[in-house]
Short mmCIF file of C-alpha atoms in Angstrom, two decimals:
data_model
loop_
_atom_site.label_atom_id
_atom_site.label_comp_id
_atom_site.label_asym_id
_atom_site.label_seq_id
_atom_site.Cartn_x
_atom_site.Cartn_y
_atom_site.Cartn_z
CA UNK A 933 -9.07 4.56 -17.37
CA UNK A 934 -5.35 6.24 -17.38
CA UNK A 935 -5.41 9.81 -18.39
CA UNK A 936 -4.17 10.53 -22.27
CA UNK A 937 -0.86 11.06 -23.42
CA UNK A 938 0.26 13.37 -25.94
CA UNK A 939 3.12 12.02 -27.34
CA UNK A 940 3.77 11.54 -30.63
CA UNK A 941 0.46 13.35 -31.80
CA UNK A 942 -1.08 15.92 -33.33
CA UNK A 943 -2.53 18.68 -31.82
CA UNK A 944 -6.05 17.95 -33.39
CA UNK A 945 -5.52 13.96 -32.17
CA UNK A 946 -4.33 15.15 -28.70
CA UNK A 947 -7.35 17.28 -28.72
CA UNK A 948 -9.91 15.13 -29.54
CA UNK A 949 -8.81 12.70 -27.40
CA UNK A 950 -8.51 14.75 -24.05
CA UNK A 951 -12.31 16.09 -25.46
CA UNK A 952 -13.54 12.40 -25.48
CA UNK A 953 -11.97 11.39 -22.36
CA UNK A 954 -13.55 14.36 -20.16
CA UNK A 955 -16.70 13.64 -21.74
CA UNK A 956 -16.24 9.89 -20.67
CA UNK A 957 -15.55 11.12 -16.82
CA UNK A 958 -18.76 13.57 -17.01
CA UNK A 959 -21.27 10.38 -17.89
CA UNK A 960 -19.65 8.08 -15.47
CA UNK A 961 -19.21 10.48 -12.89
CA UNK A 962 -22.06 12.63 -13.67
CA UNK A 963 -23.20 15.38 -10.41
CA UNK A 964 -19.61 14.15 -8.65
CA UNK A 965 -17.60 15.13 -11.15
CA UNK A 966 -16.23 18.13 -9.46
CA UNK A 967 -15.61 16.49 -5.93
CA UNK A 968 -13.44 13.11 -8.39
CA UNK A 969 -11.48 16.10 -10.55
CA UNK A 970 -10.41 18.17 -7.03
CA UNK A 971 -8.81 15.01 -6.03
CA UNK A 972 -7.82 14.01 -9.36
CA UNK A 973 -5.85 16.91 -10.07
CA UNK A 974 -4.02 16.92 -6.64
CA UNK A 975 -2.60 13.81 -7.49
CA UNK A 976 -1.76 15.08 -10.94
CA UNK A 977 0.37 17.75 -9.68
CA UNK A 978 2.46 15.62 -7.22
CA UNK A 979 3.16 13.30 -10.19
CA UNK A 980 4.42 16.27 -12.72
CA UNK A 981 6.69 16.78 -10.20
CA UNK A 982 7.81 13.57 -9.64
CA UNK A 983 8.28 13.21 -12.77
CA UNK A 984 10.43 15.85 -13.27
CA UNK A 985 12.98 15.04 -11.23
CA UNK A 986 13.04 11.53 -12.10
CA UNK A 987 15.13 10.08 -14.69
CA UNK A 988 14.13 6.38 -14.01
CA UNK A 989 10.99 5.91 -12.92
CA UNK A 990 7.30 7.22 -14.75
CA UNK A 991 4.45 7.40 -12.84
CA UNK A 992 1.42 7.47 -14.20
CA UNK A 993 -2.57 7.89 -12.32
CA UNK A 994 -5.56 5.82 -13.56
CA UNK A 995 -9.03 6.72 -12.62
CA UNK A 996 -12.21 4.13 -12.71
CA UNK A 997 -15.55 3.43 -11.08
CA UNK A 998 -17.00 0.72 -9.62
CA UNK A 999 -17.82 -0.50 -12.73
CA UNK A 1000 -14.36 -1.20 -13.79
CA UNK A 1001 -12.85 -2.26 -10.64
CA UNK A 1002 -13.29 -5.51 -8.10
CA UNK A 1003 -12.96 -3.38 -5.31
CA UNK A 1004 -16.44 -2.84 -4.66
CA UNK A 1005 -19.78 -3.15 -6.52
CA UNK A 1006 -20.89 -1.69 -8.98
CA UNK A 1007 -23.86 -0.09 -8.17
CA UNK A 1008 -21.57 1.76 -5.73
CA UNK A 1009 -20.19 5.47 -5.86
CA UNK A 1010 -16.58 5.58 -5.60
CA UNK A 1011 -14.02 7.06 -7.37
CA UNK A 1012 -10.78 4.64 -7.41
CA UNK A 1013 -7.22 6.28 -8.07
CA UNK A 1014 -4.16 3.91 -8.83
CA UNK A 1015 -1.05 5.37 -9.31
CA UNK A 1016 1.66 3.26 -11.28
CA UNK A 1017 5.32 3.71 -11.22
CA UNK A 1018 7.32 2.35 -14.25
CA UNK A 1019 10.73 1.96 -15.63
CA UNK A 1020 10.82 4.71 -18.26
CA UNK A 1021 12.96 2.44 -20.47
CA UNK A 1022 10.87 -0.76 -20.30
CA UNK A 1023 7.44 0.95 -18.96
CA UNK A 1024 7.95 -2.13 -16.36
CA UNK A 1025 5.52 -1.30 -13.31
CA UNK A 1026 7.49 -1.86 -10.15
CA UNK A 1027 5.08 0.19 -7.57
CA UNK A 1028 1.53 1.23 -7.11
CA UNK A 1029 -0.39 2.91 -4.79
CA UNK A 1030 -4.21 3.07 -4.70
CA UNK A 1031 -6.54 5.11 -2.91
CA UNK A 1032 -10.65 5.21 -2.38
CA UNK A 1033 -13.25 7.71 -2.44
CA UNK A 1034 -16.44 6.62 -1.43
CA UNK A 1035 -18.49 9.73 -2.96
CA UNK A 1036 -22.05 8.92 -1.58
CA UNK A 1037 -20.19 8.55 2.23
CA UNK A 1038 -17.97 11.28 1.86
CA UNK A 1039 -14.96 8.73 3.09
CA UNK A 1040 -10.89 8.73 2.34
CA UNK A 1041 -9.12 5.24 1.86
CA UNK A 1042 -5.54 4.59 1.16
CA UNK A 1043 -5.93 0.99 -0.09
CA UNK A 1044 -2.34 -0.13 -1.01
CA UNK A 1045 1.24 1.12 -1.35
CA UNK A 1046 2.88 -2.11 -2.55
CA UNK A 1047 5.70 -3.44 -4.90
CA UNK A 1048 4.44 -5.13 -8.20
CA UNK A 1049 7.03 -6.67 -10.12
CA UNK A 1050 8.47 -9.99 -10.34
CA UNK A 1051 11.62 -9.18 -12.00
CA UNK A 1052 13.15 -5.99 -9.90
CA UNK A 1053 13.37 -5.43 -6.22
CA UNK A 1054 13.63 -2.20 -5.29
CA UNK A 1055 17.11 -0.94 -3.15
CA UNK A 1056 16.42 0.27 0.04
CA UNK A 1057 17.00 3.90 -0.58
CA UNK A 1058 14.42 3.07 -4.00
CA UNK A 1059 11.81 2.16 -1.62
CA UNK A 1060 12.82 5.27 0.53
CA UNK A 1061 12.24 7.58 -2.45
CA UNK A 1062 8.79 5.46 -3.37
CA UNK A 1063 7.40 5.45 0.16
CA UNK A 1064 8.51 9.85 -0.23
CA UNK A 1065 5.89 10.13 -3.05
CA UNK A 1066 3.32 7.79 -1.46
CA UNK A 1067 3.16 10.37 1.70
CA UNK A 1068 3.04 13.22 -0.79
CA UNK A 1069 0.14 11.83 -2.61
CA UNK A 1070 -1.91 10.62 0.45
CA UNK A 1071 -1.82 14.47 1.50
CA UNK A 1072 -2.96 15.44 -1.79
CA UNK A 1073 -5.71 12.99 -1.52
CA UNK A 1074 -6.88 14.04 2.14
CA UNK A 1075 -6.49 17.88 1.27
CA UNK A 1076 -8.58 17.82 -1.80
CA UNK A 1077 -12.27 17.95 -1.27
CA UNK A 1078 -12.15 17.35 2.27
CA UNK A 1079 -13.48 14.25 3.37
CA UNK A 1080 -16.47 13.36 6.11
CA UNK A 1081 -15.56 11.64 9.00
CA UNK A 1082 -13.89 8.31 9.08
CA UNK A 1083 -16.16 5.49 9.21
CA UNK A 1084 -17.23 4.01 12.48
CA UNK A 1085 -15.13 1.44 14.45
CA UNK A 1086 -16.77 -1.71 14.46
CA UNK A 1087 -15.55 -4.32 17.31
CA UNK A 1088 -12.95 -6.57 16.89
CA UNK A 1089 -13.59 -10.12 16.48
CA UNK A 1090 -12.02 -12.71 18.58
CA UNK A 1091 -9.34 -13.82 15.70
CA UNK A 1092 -8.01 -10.21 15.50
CA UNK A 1093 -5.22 -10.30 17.82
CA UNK A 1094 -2.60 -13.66 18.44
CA UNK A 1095 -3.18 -15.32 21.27
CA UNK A 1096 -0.29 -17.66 23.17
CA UNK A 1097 -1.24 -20.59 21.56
CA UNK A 1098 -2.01 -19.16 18.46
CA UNK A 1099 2.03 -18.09 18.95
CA UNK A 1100 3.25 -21.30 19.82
CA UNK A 1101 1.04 -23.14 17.24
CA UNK A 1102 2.66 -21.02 14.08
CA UNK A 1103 6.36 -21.62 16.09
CA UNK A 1104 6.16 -25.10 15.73
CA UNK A 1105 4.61 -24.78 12.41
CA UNK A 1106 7.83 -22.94 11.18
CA UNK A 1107 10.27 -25.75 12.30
CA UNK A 1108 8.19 -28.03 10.54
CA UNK A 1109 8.34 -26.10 7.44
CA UNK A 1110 11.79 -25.11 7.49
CA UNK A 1111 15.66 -26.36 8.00
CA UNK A 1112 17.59 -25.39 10.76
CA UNK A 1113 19.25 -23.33 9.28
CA UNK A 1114 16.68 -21.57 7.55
CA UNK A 1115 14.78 -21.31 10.34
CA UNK A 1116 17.49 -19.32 12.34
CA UNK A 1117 17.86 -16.95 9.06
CA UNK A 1118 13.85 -16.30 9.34
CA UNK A 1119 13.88 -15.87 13.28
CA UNK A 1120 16.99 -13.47 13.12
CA UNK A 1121 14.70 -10.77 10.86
CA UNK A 1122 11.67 -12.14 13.00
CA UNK A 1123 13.59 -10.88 16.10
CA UNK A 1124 14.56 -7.66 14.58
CA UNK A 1125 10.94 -6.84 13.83
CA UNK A 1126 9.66 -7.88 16.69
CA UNK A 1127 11.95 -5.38 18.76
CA UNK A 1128 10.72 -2.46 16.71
CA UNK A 1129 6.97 -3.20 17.86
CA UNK A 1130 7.39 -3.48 21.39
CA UNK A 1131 8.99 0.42 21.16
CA UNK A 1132 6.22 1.44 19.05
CA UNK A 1133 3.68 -0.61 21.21
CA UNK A 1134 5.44 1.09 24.44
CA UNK A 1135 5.24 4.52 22.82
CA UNK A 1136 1.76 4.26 21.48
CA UNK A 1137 -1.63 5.22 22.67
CA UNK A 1138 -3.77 4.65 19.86
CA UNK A 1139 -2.25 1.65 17.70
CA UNK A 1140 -1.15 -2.06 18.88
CA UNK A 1141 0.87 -3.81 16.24
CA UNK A 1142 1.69 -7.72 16.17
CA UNK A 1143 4.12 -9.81 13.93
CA UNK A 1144 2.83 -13.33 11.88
CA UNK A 1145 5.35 -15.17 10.00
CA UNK A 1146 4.46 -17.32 7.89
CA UNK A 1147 5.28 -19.57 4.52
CA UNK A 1148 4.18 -18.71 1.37
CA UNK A 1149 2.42 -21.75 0.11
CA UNK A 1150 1.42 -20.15 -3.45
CA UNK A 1151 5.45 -19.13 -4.24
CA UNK A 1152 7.00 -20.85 -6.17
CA UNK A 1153 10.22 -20.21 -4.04
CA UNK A 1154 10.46 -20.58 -0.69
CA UNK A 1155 9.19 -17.32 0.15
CA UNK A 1156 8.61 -16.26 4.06
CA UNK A 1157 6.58 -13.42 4.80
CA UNK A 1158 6.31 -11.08 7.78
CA UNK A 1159 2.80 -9.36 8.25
CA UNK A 1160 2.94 -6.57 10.53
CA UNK A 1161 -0.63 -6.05 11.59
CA UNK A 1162 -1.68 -2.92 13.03
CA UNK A 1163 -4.57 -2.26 15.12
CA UNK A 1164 -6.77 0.36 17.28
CA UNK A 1165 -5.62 0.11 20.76
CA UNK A 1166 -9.18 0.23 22.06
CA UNK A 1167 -11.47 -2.09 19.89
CA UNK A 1168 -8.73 -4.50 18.44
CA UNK A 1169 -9.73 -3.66 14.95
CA UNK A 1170 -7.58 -4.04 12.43
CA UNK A 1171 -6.72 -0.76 10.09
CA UNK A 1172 -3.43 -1.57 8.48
CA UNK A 1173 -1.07 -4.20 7.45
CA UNK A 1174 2.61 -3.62 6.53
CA UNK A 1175 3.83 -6.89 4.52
CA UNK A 1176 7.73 -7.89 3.75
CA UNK A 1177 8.73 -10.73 2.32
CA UNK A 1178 12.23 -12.97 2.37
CA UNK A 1179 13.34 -15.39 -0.68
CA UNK A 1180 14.94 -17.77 1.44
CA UNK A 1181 17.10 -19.24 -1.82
CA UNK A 1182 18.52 -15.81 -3.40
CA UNK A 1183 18.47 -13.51 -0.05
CA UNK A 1184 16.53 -11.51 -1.25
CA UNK A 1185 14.02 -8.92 0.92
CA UNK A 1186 11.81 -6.62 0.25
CA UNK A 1187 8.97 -4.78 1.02
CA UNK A 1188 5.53 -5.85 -0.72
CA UNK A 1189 3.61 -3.65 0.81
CA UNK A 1190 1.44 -1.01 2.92
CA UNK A 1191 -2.43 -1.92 2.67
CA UNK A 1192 -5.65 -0.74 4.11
CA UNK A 1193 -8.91 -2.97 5.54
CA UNK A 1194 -12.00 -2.68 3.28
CA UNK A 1195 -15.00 -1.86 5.16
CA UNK A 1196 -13.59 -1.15 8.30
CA UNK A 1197 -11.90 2.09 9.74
CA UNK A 1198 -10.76 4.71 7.25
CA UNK A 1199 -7.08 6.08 8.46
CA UNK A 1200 -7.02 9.66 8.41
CA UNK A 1201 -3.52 11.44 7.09
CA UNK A 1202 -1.89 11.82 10.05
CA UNK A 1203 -2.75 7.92 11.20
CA UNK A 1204 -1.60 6.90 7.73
CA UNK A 1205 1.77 9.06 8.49
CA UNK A 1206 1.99 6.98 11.85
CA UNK A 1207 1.91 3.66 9.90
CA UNK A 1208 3.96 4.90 7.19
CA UNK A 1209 6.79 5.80 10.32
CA UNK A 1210 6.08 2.22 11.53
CA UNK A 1211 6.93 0.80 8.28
CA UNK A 1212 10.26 3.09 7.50
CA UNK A 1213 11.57 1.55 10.55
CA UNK A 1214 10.46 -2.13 9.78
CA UNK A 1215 11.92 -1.79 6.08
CA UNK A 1216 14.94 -0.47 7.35
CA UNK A 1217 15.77 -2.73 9.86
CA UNK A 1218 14.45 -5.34 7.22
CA UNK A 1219 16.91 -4.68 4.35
CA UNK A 1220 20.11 -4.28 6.50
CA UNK A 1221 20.25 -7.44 9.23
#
């Protein structure tokens, strides 16, 4: 459910349509209405201005319920923002980011900040400028209609953090998967990441982060990715995952993307800032080994 454009029409058409549209948001979102439209329009005013000053990329929201979403079900209350961003010439989506209001609970999600197209990868100081407007949208989110509490911890399960032979099992896996060559071209980035987390492990309280490499066995290329998992210090639960990926037969890297746990622990902004730091770093070091 985007919100309607005005191009090309009447006043009367743009009218009627922008009547017909709010009416459709007041029966779906009936006594809520006023909590979904606070957010709604904070998110609307970051993107005016985005879109402003941008002479390549269009980004656009769209709004649903549970109803028209997989994300949940749909006897649920939640209000589900996506924003897309799009190659004004083509109106080719390269980037999305999606947050989740759970309007019975009162609870905040950031659910994705991710690359989505298959035919452009976005330049390092591209994903600079898209990871800019995700942080100025997740404040927008959290400052409208302030939220409840996050949702309670729940305790890790055994599988949430690596053990040794967990380690050692997926090292041997590689060299089974790979040349040797193309093994040393995935350990050299898997070295450079794994650097970065054992200053941010040394230099964090709260968060513990750990690196999985692994194939992509649904690429058609041979396609390596890096998850980046990041954790509460305490409980072992997982709140975050920051995602690159490496095209071992063009060179080519990139970030997929940022993305939240379902059901778990709801980051707040400033936790969401510390992962978005975490994954500046892991990007940059990423794109220029």
């Amino acid at each position: 459910m985007a919100e309607p454009g005005e191009e090309d029409l009447a006043p009367e058409q743009a009218n009627a349509i922008m009547a017909s549209w709010k009416q459709h948001l007041r029966e779906e979102f009936g006594e809520d209405l006023r909590r979904v439209n606070e957010v709604r329009f904070g998110l609307t005013g970051v993107l005016k201005e985005f879109n402003r000053h941008q002479s390549r990329w269009l980004a656009r929201l769209e709004l649903f319920t549970c109803g028209y979403s997989v994300a949940c079900e749909e006897d649920e209350k939640r209000a589900i923002y996506e924003v897309w961003v799009a190659e004004r010439d083509t109106d080719y989506a390269v980037a999305r980011i999606g947050f989740d209001y759970d309007l019975a609970r009162g609870v905040k999600r950031i659910v994705e900040v991710s690359e989505v197209s298959d035919h452009y990868v976005l330049s390092l100081h591209e994903v600079y400028d898209f990871l800019a407007l995700a942080l100025k949208l997740a404040h927008a989110f959290y400052a409208a209609s302030p939220a409840r509490p996050a949702a309670a911890s729940h305790p890790a399960t055994a599988s949430a953090m690596a053990t040794p032979e967990d380690v050692m099992e997926r090292k041997r896996s590689l060299r089974e998967l790979f040349t040797e060559d193309e093994l040393r071209g995935v350990n050299e980035f898997r070295f450079k990441l794994a650097r970065i987390l054992r200053e941010f492990n040394r230099q964090q309280h709260r968060w513990l982060a750990w690196l999985s490499v692994d194939k992509c066995f649904v690429c058609e290329e041979d396609i390596v990715h890096y998850d980046v998992h990041v954790l509460t210090r305490d409980t072992r639960e997982r709140v975050a995952r920051v995602t690159l990926s490496y095209n071992l037969a063009k060179g080519v890297r990139r970030l997929l993307g940022i993305y939240g746990f379902a059901g778990g622990r709801a980051l707040g902004f400033n936790e969401f800032c510390d992962v978005l730091a975490l994954a500046l770093k892991l990007v940059h070091a990423f794109h220029t080994a």
